Coordinates of C-alpha atoms in Angstrom, one line a residue:
M1 CA 188.1 53.6 48.7
A2 CA 191.6 54.6 47.8
K3 CA 193.0 57.6 49.6
T4 CA 193.8 60.8 47.6
F5 CA 195.6 64.2 48.0
N6 CA 192.9 66.8 48.8
T7 CA 192.8 70.4 48.1
E8 CA 188.9 70.9 48.2
G9 CA 187.6 71.5 51.8
Y10 CA 189.1 69.8 54.9
C11 CA 191.3 66.8 54.8
D12 CA 190.1 63.5 56.5
P13 CA 192.8 61.0 57.4
D14 CA 190.5 58.1 56.5
Y15 CA 190.2 59.3 52.9
N16 CA 193.1 61.6 52.2
Y17 CA 197.0 61.5 52.4
M18 CA 197.8 63.9 55.4
V19 CA 200.7 65.2 57.3
D20 CA 200.4 63.9 60.8
L21 CA 198.9 66.7 63.0
S22 CA 199.2 65.0 66.3
G23 CA 202.2 67.1 67.4
R24 CA 200.4 70.4 66.6
L25 CA 197.1 69.1 68.3
A26 CA 199.1 68.4 71.5
Q27 CA 200.6 71.9 71.5
I28 CA 197.0 73.4 71.1
K29 CA 195.6 71.2 73.9
A30 CA 198.3 72.4 76.3
M31 CA 196.9 76.0 75.7
V32 CA 193.5 74.7 76.2
D33 CA 194.6 73.0 79.4
N34 CA 195.9 76.3 80.6
G35 CA 192.5 78.2 80.0
K36 CA 193.9 80.2 77.0
Y37 CA 191.8 82.1 74.6
F38 CA 193.3 82.6 71.3
T39 CA 193.0 83.1 67.5
I40 CA 194.3 80.7 64.8
N41 CA 194.7 83.3 62.0
R42 CA 196.6 82.3 58.8
G43 CA 196.2 82.9 55.0
R44 CA 193.5 81.2 52.9
Q45 CA 193.8 77.5 52.6
Y46 CA 196.4 77.1 55.4
G47 CA 194.7 74.0 57.0
K48 CA 192.7 76.1 59.6
T49 CA 189.4 74.2 59.1
T50 CA 191.3 70.9 59.0
T51 CA 193.0 71.7 62.1
L52 CA 189.9 72.6 64.0
I53 CA 188.1 69.5 62.9
A54 CA 191.0 67.4 64.0
L55 CA 191.3 69.3 67.2
E56 CA 187.4 68.7 68.1
G57 CA 188.0 65.0 68.0
Y58 CA 191.4 65.3 69.9
L59 CA 189.8 67.4 72.7
E60 CA 186.4 65.4 73.1
P61 CA 187.9 62.9 75.6
Y62 CA 188.6 65.7 77.9
Y63 CA 186.2 68.6 77.2
K64 CA 182.8 69.4 76.0
V65 CA 183.6 70.9 72.5
I66 CA 181.1 73.3 70.8
S67 CA 182.3 73.8 67.4
L68 CA 180.7 76.6 65.3
D69 CA 181.3 78.0 61.8
F70 CA 180.2 81.6 61.4
Q71 CA 179.9 81.1 57.6
M72 CA 176.6 79.3 58.5
L73 CA 175.2 82.7 59.6
S74 CA 173.9 85.1 57.1
S75 CA 174.5 89.0 57.1
A76 CA 170.8 89.2 58.5
C77 CA 171.9 87.4 61.6
F78 CA 174.1 90.1 62.6
E79 CA 171.7 93.1 61.9
N80 CA 170.9 93.5 65.7
E81 CA 171.5 91.7 69.0
A82 CA 168.2 89.9 69.0
S83 CA 168.7 88.4 65.6
F84 CA 172.3 87.4 66.5
V85 CA 171.3 85.7 69.8
S86 CA 168.5 83.9 68.1
S87 CA 170.8 82.6 65.2
F88 CA 173.8 81.8 67.6
S89 CA 171.5 79.9 69.9
R90 CA 170.2 77.7 67.1
E91 CA 173.9 76.9 66.0
F92 CA 174.9 76.4 69.6
L93 CA 172.1 73.9 70.2
Y94 CA 172.9 72.0 67.1
A95 CA 176.6 71.7 67.9
A96 CA 176.2 70.9 71.5
D97 CA 174.2 67.7 70.9
S98 CA 173.4 67.4 74.6
M99 CA 173.4 69.9 77.5
P100 CA 171.9 70.7 81.0
V101 CA 168.0 70.9 80.9
Q102 CA 167.8 74.7 82.0
A103 CA 170.3 76.0 79.5
K104 CA 168.7 74.0 76.6
S105 CA 165.3 75.1 77.4
E106 CA 166.5 78.8 77.5
L107 CA 168.5 78.4 74.3
E108 CA 165.6 76.9 72.5
A109 CA 163.4 79.9 73.5
Y110 CA 166.0 82.3 72.2
A111 CA 166.3 80.3 68.9
R112 CA 162.6 80.6 68.2
G113 CA 163.3 84.3 67.9
S114 CA 160.0 85.4 69.2
D115 CA 161.5 88.0 71.7
S116 CA 162.7 91.2 70.2
E117 CA 164.2 92.3 73.4
L118 CA 166.9 89.5 73.4
T119 CA 170.2 90.8 74.4
L120 CA 173.9 89.5 74.4
S121 CA 173.7 90.0 78.2
I122 CA 170.8 87.5 78.4
L123 CA 172.5 85.0 76.2
F124 CA 175.7 85.0 78.3
K125 CA 173.7 84.4 81.5
T126 CA 172.4 81.3 80.0
L127 CA 175.9 80.3 78.6
E128 CA 177.2 80.7 82.1
K129 CA 174.6 78.2 83.3
F130 CA 175.6 75.9 80.5
C131 CA 179.3 76.1 81.6
R132 CA 178.6 75.7 85.2
E133 CA 176.4 72.6 84.8
S134 CA 178.4 71.0 82.0
E135 CA 179.8 67.4 83.0
K136 CA 183.1 68.5 81.3
K137 CA 184.7 71.9 81.0
P138 CA 183.4 73.4 77.7
V139 CA 185.5 74.7 74.8
L140 CA 184.1 77.0 72.3
M141 CA 185.6 77.0 68.7
I142 CA 184.3 79.3 66.0
D143 CA 185.8 78.9 62.5
E144 CA 185.5 81.8 60.0
A145 CA 185.1 84.2 62.9
D146 CA 186.5 87.1 60.9
S147 CA 183.5 86.8 58.4
A148 CA 181.5 88.9 60.9
S149 CA 184.3 91.2 62.1
N150 CA 183.1 94.3 60.3
N151 CA 180.1 94.2 62.5
Q152 CA 179.2 96.0 65.8
V153 CA 177.3 93.0 67.1
F154 CA 180.3 90.7 66.7
L155 CA 182.4 93.2 68.5
D156 CA 180.0 93.3 71.3
F157 CA 179.9 89.4 71.3
L158 CA 183.7 89.5 71.7
A159 CA 183.5 92.0 74.5
Q160 CA 181.1 89.6 76.4
L161 CA 183.6 86.9 76.0
R162 CA 186.3 89.1 77.3
A163 CA 184.3 90.2 80.3
Y164 CA 183.6 86.7 81.4
Y165 CA 187.1 85.6 80.8
L166 CA 188.3 88.4 83.1
K167 CA 185.7 87.4 85.8
R168 CA 186.4 83.6 85.4
R169 CA 187.5 83.4 89.0
K170 CA 184.0 84.4 90.2
M171 CA 181.9 83.3 87.2
T172 CA 181.8 80.0 85.3
T173 CA 182.7 80.4 81.7
F174 CA 184.3 78.5 78.9
Q175 CA 187.6 76.8 79.6
S176 CA 188.9 78.1 76.3
V177 CA 187.7 80.0 73.3
I178 CA 189.4 79.5 69.9
L179 CA 188.7 81.8 66.9
A180 CA 189.9 80.9 63.4
G181 CA 190.1 83.0 60.3
V182 CA 192.5 85.0 58.0
Y183 CA 192.1 88.2 59.8
D184 CA 193.4 88.6 63.5
V185 CA 190.5 89.8 65.4
R186 CA 192.8 91.2 68.1
S187 CA 193.2 94.2 65.8
I188 CA 190.0 94.4 63.7
K189 CA 189.6 97.3 61.3
R190 CA 186.0 98.2 61.0
K191 CA 183.7 100.7 59.4
I192 CA 180.3 100.6 61.0
R193 CA 178.8 103.6 59.5
P194 CA 179.9 105.2 56.1
E195 CA 180.9 108.4 57.8
E196 CA 183.3 106.7 60.2
D197 CA 186.9 106.3 59.5
H198 CA 188.5 102.9 59.8
R199 CA 189.8 102.5 63.2
A200 CA 191.4 99.6 65.2
N201 CA 189.6 97.9 68.1
S202 CA 190.9 95.5 70.6
P203 CA 187.9 93.6 72.0
W204 CA 190.2 90.5 71.9
N205 CA 193.2 91.8 73.7
I206 CA 193.0 88.9 76.2
A207 CA 194.1 86.5 73.4
A208 CA 197.3 84.5 74.0
D209 CA 199.8 84.3 71.2
Y210 CA 199.3 81.4 68.9
A211 CA 202.8 80.1 68.3
V212 CA 202.1 76.6 66.8
N213 CA 203.9 76.2 63.4
M214 CA 201.2 75.0 60.8
D215 CA 203.8 74.8 57.9
F216 CA 204.6 71.3 56.6
D217 CA 208.4 70.7 56.9
A218 CA 210.2 68.3 54.5
E219 CA 210.3 65.4 57.1
E220 CA 206.6 65.7 57.7
T221 CA 205.9 65.8 53.9
A222 CA 208.2 62.7 53.6
V223 CA 206.0 60.7 56.1
M224 CA 203.0 61.6 54.1
L225 CA 204.6 60.6 50.9
M226 CA 205.9 57.3 52.6
E227 CA 202.2 56.3 53.2
Y228 CA 201.4 56.9 49.5
E229 CA 204.4 54.9 48.5
N230 CA 203.5 52.0 50.6
D231 CA 200.2 52.0 48.5
Y232 CA 201.5 52.4 45.2
H233 CA 205.2 51.2 45.2
T234 CA 206.4 53.9 42.7
G235 CA 210.1 53.7 43.7
M236 CA 210.3 57.5 44.2
D237 CA 213.0 59.0 46.2
V238 CA 210.7 60.0 49.0
K239 CA 213.3 62.3 50.8
A240 CA 214.4 64.1 47.6
V241 CA 210.7 64.7 46.4
A242 CA 209.7 65.9 49.9
Q243 CA 212.6 68.3 49.9
N244 CA 211.8 69.6 46.4
I245 CA 208.2 70.2 47.5
Y246 CA 209.4 72.1 50.6
D247 CA 212.0 74.2 48.6
Y248 CA 209.2 75.6 46.6
T249 CA 206.4 75.9 48.9
S250 CA 208.0 76.7 52.3
G251 CA 205.5 74.1 53.7
Y252 CA 202.4 76.2 52.7
P253 CA 199.7 73.4 53.3
Y254 CA 197.6 74.0 50.3
L255 CA 200.6 74.1 47.9
V256 CA 202.1 70.9 49.3
S257 CA 198.9 69.0 48.8
R258 CA 198.3 70.7 45.4
L259 CA 201.7 69.6 44.0
C260 CA 201.2 66.1 45.2
K261 CA 197.7 66.0 43.8
L262 CA 198.9 67.3 40.4
I263 CA 201.8 64.7 40.1
D264 CA 199.4 61.9 41.2
E265 CA 196.4 62.7 39.0
K266 CA 197.5 65.1 36.2
V267 CA 201.0 64.2 35.5
A268 CA 200.9 60.4 35.9
G269 CA 199.2 59.0 32.8
T270 CA 200.4 61.5 30.3
S271 CA 202.4 60.5 27.3
A272 CA 205.7 61.9 28.9
F273 CA 204.9 60.2 32.3
P274 CA 202.8 57.2 31.4
D275 CA 202.8 55.8 35.0
K276 CA 203.1 56.8 38.6
S277 CA 206.7 55.6 38.7
S278 CA 207.8 58.0 36.0
A279 CA 205.7 60.9 37.4
W280 CA 207.2 60.8 40.9
T281 CA 210.6 62.0 39.7
E282 CA 212.4 65.4 39.3
A283 CA 211.0 65.7 35.8
G284 CA 207.5 64.9 36.9
F285 CA 207.7 67.3 39.8
Q286 CA 208.8 70.0 37.3
A287 CA 205.8 69.2 35.1
A288 CA 203.5 69.5 38.1
L289 CA 205.2 72.8 39.2
K290 CA 204.6 74.3 35.7
M291 CA 200.9 73.2 35.9
L292 CA 200.6 74.8 39.4
L293 CA 202.1 78.2 38.2
E294 CA 199.9 78.4 35.2
E295 CA 196.6 77.4 36.8
S296 CA 194.0 79.6 38.3
N297 CA 192.9 78.3 41.9
P298 CA 191.2 79.8 44.8
L299 CA 194.4 80.6 46.6
F300 CA 196.0 82.5 43.8
E301 CA 192.7 84.3 43.2
S302 CA 192.3 85.3 46.7
L303 CA 196.0 86.6 46.8
M304 CA 195.6 88.7 43.7
N305 CA 192.3 90.1 44.9
K306 CA 194.0 91.3 48.0
L307 CA 196.5 93.5 45.9
Y308 CA 193.3 95.2 44.4
D309 CA 191.6 95.5 47.8
Y310 CA 194.7 96.8 49.7
P311 CA 196.7 98.7 47.2
E312 CA 199.2 99.8 49.8
L313 CA 200.6 96.3 49.6
N314 CA 201.7 96.7 46.0
P315 CA 204.7 99.0 46.5
V316 CA 206.0 96.9 49.5
I317 CA 205.9 93.6 47.4
S318 CA 207.5 95.4 44.4
R319 CA 210.5 96.5 46.6
L320 CA 210.9 92.9 47.9
L321 CA 210.8 91.4 44.4
F322 CA 212.9 93.7 42.3
Q323 CA 215.0 95.9 44.4
G324 CA 216.5 93.2 46.5
E325 CA 215.6 95.2 49.5
R326 CA 216.0 93.6 53.0
I327 CA 213.0 95.2 54.9
P328 CA 213.4 94.8 58.6
Y329 CA 210.4 93.4 60.4
N330 CA 208.5 96.2 62.3
P331 CA 205.5 94.8 64.3
D332 CA 203.9 98.4 64.4
D333 CA 204.0 98.6 60.5
A334 CA 200.3 97.9 59.5
V335 CA 201.2 97.1 55.8
M336 CA 203.7 94.5 56.8
K337 CA 201.3 93.0 59.2
D338 CA 198.6 92.7 56.5
A339 CA 201.2 91.2 54.0
M340 CA 201.9 88.4 56.5
M341 CA 198.3 88.0 57.7
F342 CA 197.3 87.3 54.0
G343 CA 200.2 85.1 53.3
F344 CA 202.3 87.0 51.0
A345 CA 205.3 87.3 53.3
K346 CA 207.0 85.8 56.3
V347 CA 209.6 86.9 58.7
Q348 CA 213.0 85.2 58.5
N349 CA 216.1 86.5 60.4
S350 CA 214.2 89.6 61.4
S351 CA 213.6 90.5 57.8
V352 CA 210.3 90.4 55.8
Q353 CA 210.5 88.0 52.7
I354 CA 208.0 86.7 50.1
A355 CA 206.5 83.5 51.8
N356 CA 207.6 81.1 49.1
R357 CA 209.1 80.6 45.7
I358 CA 205.7 79.8 44.1
F359 CA 204.0 82.9 45.4
E360 CA 207.2 84.8 44.3
T361 CA 206.8 83.4 40.7
R362 CA 203.2 84.3 40.5
L363 CA 203.8 87.8 41.9
Y364 CA 206.7 88.2 39.6
N365 CA 204.3 87.4 36.6
K366 CA 201.6 89.8 37.8
F367 CA 204.0 92.7 38.5
L368 CA 205.9 92.1 35.1
L369 CA 202.6 92.3 33.3
T370 CA 202.0 95.7 35.0
A371 CA 205.6 96.7 34.0
R372 CA 204.9 95.5 30.4
D373 CA 202.4 98.3 29.9
Q374 CA 205.0 100.9 31.0
C375 CA 208.0 99.5 29.2
G376 CA 206.7 97.3 26.4
A377 CA 209.8 97.6 24.3
M378 CA 211.9 95.6 26.5
F379 CA 209.3 92.8 26.7
A380 CA 208.7 93.1 23.0
E381 CA 212.4 92.6 22.4
G382 CA 212.5 89.4 24.3
S383 CA 209.5 88.2 22.5
R384 CA 211.0 89.1 19.1
W385 CA 214.3 87.3 19.6
K386 CA 212.9 84.3 21.5
S387 CA 213.5 81.7 19.0
Q388 CA 217.3 82.1 18.8
F389 CA 217.8 81.7 22.6
V390 CA 216.8 77.9 22.8
I391 CA 219.1 75.4 21.2
D392 CA 218.3 71.7 21.4
G393 CA 216.1 72.2 24.4
Y394 CA 218.8 74.1 26.2
L395 CA 218.4 77.8 27.2
D396 CA 221.4 79.8 25.8
V397 CA 221.8 82.2 28.7
R398 CA 224.9 83.8 27.2
R399 CA 223.0 84.7 24.2
V400 CA 220.1 86.2 26.3
L401 CA 222.6 88.3 28.2
E402 CA 224.2 89.5 25.0
K403 CA 220.9 90.5 23.5
F404 CA 219.8 92.1 26.7
V405 CA 223.0 94.3 27.0
E406 CA 222.4 95.4 23.5
T407 CA 218.7 96.2 23.9
F408 CA 219.2 97.8 27.3
D409 CA 222.0 100.1 26.1
F410 CA 220.0 101.2 23.0
L411 CA 216.8 101.9 25.0
Y412 CA 218.1 103.1 28.4
G413 CA 221.9 103.6 28.2
A414 CA 221.5 107.3 28.8
R415 CA 219.4 107.0 32.0
D416 CA 220.8 108.0 35.4
E417 CA 222.3 105.8 38.1
I418 CA 219.0 105.8 40.3
F419 CA 217.0 104.6 37.3
V420 CA 219.3 101.6 36.6
E421 CA 219.7 100.6 40.2
D422 CA 215.9 100.6 40.9
E423 CA 214.7 99.3 37.4
G424 CA 217.5 97.2 35.9
R425 CA 216.6 94.0 37.6
R426 CA 213.0 94.3 36.6
Y427 CA 213.9 95.1 33.0
F428 CA 216.1 91.9 32.8
M429 CA 213.2 89.9 34.2
L430 CA 210.8 91.6 31.8
F431 CA 213.1 90.8 28.9
L432 CA 213.5 87.1 30.1
K433 CA 209.8 86.5 30.8
P434 CA 208.6 85.9 27.1
I435 CA 211.7 83.8 26.5
I436 CA 211.0 81.3 29.3
N437 CA 207.2 81.7 29.3
G438 CA 205.5 78.2 29.0
N439 CA 208.6 76.2 29.7
G440 CA 210.3 77.8 32.7
N441 CA 210.2 80.2 35.6
C442 CA 212.6 82.0 37.7
Y443 CA 212.9 83.0 41.4
V444 CA 215.4 84.9 43.6
E445 CA 217.3 82.9 46.5
P446 CA 216.4 84.8 49.5
E447 CA 219.8 84.7 51.1
T448 CA 221.3 86.5 48.3
R449 CA 218.6 89.3 48.1
N450 CA 220.2 92.8 49.0
R451 CA 220.6 96.0 47.3
E452 CA 223.9 94.9 45.8
R453 CA 223.3 91.3 44.8
M454 CA 220.5 88.9 44.0
D455 CA 221.0 85.4 42.6
L456 CA 218.3 84.6 40.1
V457 CA 217.6 80.9 39.5
I458 CA 216.2 80.1 36.2
D459 CA 214.3 76.9 35.7
Y460 CA 214.0 75.9 32.1
L461 CA 212.8 72.5 30.9
G462 CA 214.1 71.0 34.2
R463 CA 217.5 72.5 34.0
Q464 CA 218.7 75.3 36.3
Y465 CA 220.7 78.3 35.4
I466 CA 222.2 80.6 38.0
C467 CA 222.5 84.3 37.1
E468 CA 223.7 86.8 39.6
L469 CA 222.3 90.3 39.2
K470 CA 224.5 92.9 41.0
I471 CA 225.3 96.5 41.2
W472 CA 229.0 97.4 40.3
H473 CA 231.0 98.7 43.3
G474 CA 234.5 98.5 42.0
N475 CA 236.9 95.7 41.0
A476 CA 237.5 94.3 44.6
Y477 CA 233.7 93.9 45.1
N478 CA 233.3 92.4 41.8
E479 CA 235.9 89.8 42.6
R480 CA 234.1 88.9 45.7
G481 CA 231.0 88.6 43.8
E482 CA 232.5 86.1 41.4
A483 CA 233.8 84.1 44.3
Q484 CA 230.3 84.1 45.9
L485 CA 228.7 83.0 42.7
S486 CA 231.3 80.1 42.4
K487 CA 230.4 78.9 45.9
Y488 CA 226.7 79.1 44.8
L489 CA 227.3 77.0 41.8
D490 CA 228.8 74.2 44.1
Y491 CA 225.5 74.1 45.9
F492 CA 223.6 73.5 42.7
H493 CA 226.4 71.1 41.4
L494 CA 226.9 73.4 38.2
K495 CA 230.1 74.3 36.5
K496 CA 228.9 77.4 34.6
G497 CA 227.2 80.5 36.1
Y498 CA 226.2 83.9 34.8
M499 CA 226.5 87.5 36.1
L500 CA 224.7 90.6 35.0
S501 CA 226.4 93.7 36.4
F502 CA 224.9 97.2 36.4
N503 CA 228.0 99.4 36.1
F504 CA 227.7 103.2 36.7
N505 CA 231.4 103.8 36.0
Q506 CA 231.6 106.3 33.0
K507 CA 234.5 104.4 31.6
K508 CA 232.8 101.0 31.8
R509 CA 233.1 98.7 28.9
I510 CA 229.7 97.2 28.1
G511 CA 229.4 93.7 26.7
V512 CA 229.9 90.1 27.6
Q513 CA 233.0 88.1 28.7
E514 CA 234.0 84.8 29.9
I515 CA 235.9 84.3 33.1
T516 CA 237.5 81.0 34.4
L517 CA 237.5 80.6 38.2
G518 CA 239.1 77.3 39.0
D519 CA 236.9 74.6 37.4
K520 CA 234.0 77.1 37.0
V521 CA 233.1 79.2 34.0
L522 CA 231.4 82.5 34.5
I523 CA 229.8 84.6 31.7
E524 CA 229.7 88.1 32.8
A525 CA 227.6 90.7 31.1
V526 CA 228.1 94.4 32.0
V527 CA 225.5 97.3 31.2

């Protein structure tokens, strides 16, 4: 059977094109060898289950691996200690395959669930026997551990693991315990009874830091694509395609696989891309990117649901998107920790940033739709004049800027400086949204994101346009901005760039002008 790119469930190297995980598995084994207990917590569809399944096979020559999945346990299994001990024992017996006779006999008795007096203390005495008599040192892995985290029995279970870990010099216990899930169980928030406030607990404060990078870099993706290329001989530029994928995904595993799957299965075979050779090109990649940004999938649904479940995330993400604010990373900021735990954000150069371009674009779309309800006139004007901005398949960005200046001055010209600085960029993107919708998208280059300047990259029908959005701070600053934009155009191999300046000078001259800088042409609009 031919291999495929997989985005449904875990990946199997015998059936799916995959990034080589051996380097990561070796790093995790080193932690296991050192007796570490730890948590693998990453956002949804980050390859946690795939990693655990591969790790099980990787560790089996050296350890007795017990791999459980708490999704297999229903809520009734956590109602009390007796029901949990019975359910846990059944899963443990199934996963262990073989074990010492006495431990097996006791666990089988617990699994029958006939004793209502079963406790975690009794269970762990049996687990100690299992660990002591096992031929190989045992390793316990639990996937989806956080599915039970809002539960007192689970917290007590973690407390027992912690107690045995702390006494491991006197009592035999697991060589290593690995918990996997979205939530970091080291800082569980729970609400056991309705009258209780949420409070943080640390039953897992013995956990070592898990510093293994699970992102797929461009080189790793290129190796995966080369395996595909050896099968299909498309003639693709493997290095360029891999770099393109990384630029947009920042190596988020699901997004990497999804883009590859779309190119292979949805783009190839269409009228525009009749075969795989034509699909694995820059144009084919852009077509797949458009499909991904417009589809509904479990990852995007999970992200957007988190914005409803955790409304405190919304203002932080809005600041990152529209105000160009560099927010310093603060490990004690609970909202920032949630944003990173759920996959919205990452830390780079000690600042918090949106995790990748694809998330950024989806979030822009979501927040712009919200803004549309509040300032529909700007969105309506972009929709109204849409037809005049595209000529022979090219986006006329100069005309977009001219119309935006005219519209903004009419609608908001009398507003104060604070309004313009906080909302100006949002309004330009709101104006732009209906113009490029369906044929393009835009994102902000993170290294240019600050209060004074943001470089907006507009992708439209496979062509890129660079537009700097900046706050006016005098002629000298403006000239530096022009020079910076000129250098940035070199990076994209472009000769024309655009600049939108929000000027608070009472004597400003609004409008659009053309500036020549060496071999570059800059179109600057001032509002």
